[in-house]
Amino acid sequence: MSTGRDIDWFIEQVRREQSRLRAFVRVLGVRPEAVDDIAQDALLIAYERLDVFRGDEDFGAWVRGIARRLVANWLRKENRRRVILSEHVTELLAAAAPEQMHPLAETADGERLAALKSCLEQLPEPGQQLVHLRYFEELSPGVIASRYERSANDIRQQLFRLRRTLLKCMEFRLGLLATEGES
């Protein structure tokens, strides 16, 4: 399907299906800021594969099938990214600590991640949200500041205080683990 008439047909199908496609992608658990990108990618792939589309098929169902596969790939990448980011946050906290005889320096990654998770859960909700936006969604302090109608410097200062709080919490938790392991 590559004639001008077919392109007009495709554009009409896109107009009909795009809002349903976005809703479908959103329901599958994609972060709001990625929904449009995935829906657009699904439509682009549909256009590129228009020659394999059978005219008797439901176009909406066909393009949602493409989107489902894209979402599955996106979720796999997102889960890997979250694990890497969790490790990255732990490394940042460990790097901020003095090297000598520090519990974070000698502790296994699994213990550090468990301590970090526990400490994150103890933060007040606004602090948890801020850490999530910065380190898990990788938003810049400027973007976060615009969401909260605050200055980027204010967000950076708050993140600094939250990192320090998390570091102290982790030191305490991992220190307790070390002490319990010795008894």
Tab-separated table of C-alpha atoms in Angstrom, residues 85-86 88-97 102-104 111-136 157-175:
chain	number	residue	atom	x	y	z
A	85	LEU	CA	19.604	3.330	38.726
A	86	SER	CA	19.098	1.788	42.164
A	88	HIS	CA	23.744	4.019	40.764
A	89	VAL	CA	22.028	5.835	43.636
A	90	THR	CA	23.716	3.501	46.093
A	91	GLU	CA	27.086	4.194	44.468
A	92	LEU	CA	26.448	7.941	44.667
A	93	LEU	CA	25.660	7.671	48.347
A	94	ALA	CA	28.687	5.488	48.979
A	95	ALA	CA	30.934	7.879	47.045
A	96	ALA	CA	29.730	10.787	49.172
A	97	ALA	CA	30.897	9.004	52.322
A	102	HIS	CA	32.854	3.182	56.281
A	103	PRO	CA	30.102	0.532	56.366
A	104	LEU	CA	29.074	1.284	52.770
A	111	GLU	CA	22.742	-5.353	51.447
A	112	ARG	CA	23.294	-1.780	50.293
A	113	LEU	CA	20.285	-1.935	47.986
A	114	ALA	CA	18.119	-3.388	50.762
A	115	ALA	CA	19.281	-0.665	53.146
A	116	LEU	CA	18.655	2.016	50.524
A	117	LYS	CA	15.160	0.702	49.834
A	118	SER	CA	14.331	0.657	53.517
A	119	CYS	CA	15.700	4.172	54.000
A	120	LEU	CA	13.805	5.476	50.980
A	121	GLU	CA	10.584	4.078	52.427
A	122	GLN	CA	11.221	6.004	55.659
A	123	LEU	CA	11.446	9.355	53.886
A	124	PRO	CA	8.356	11.555	54.004
A	125	GLU	CA	6.242	11.260	50.836
A	126	PRO	CA	7.449	14.561	49.296
A	127	GLY	CA	11.071	13.453	49.735
A	128	GLN	CA	10.355	10.037	48.232
A	129	GLN	CA	8.700	11.723	45.264
A	130	LEU	CA	11.634	14.063	44.753
A	131	VAL	CA	14.183	11.209	44.868
A	132	HIS	CA	12.005	9.196	42.484
A	133	LEU	CA	11.729	12.045	39.979
A	134	ARG	CA	15.451	12.799	40.065
A	135	TYR	CA	17.040	9.351	40.193
A	136	PHE	CA	14.476	6.924	38.824
A	157	GLN	CA	19.561	21.837	47.986
A	158	GLN	CA	16.677	19.606	48.976
A	159	LEU	CA	18.167	16.694	47.025
A	160	PHE	CA	21.496	17.287	48.763
A	161	ARG	CA	19.754	17.107	52.165
A	162	LEU	CA	17.832	13.988	51.118
A	163	ARG	CA	21.038	12.260	49.969
A	164	ARG	CA	22.690	13.120	53.270
A	165	THR	CA	19.655	11.765	55.168
A	166	LEU	CA	19.694	8.574	53.106
A	167	LEU	CA	23.423	8.159	53.624
A	168	LYS	CA	23.090	8.492	57.410
A	169	CYS	CA	20.184	6.060	57.423
A	170	MET	CA	22.161	3.559	55.348
A	171	GLU	CA	25.216	3.936	57.566
A	172	PHE	CA	23.052	3.225	60.583
A	173	ARG	CA	21.314	0.224	58.992
A	174	LEU	CA	24.503	-1.280	57.613
A	175	GLY	CA	26.329	-0.595	60.871
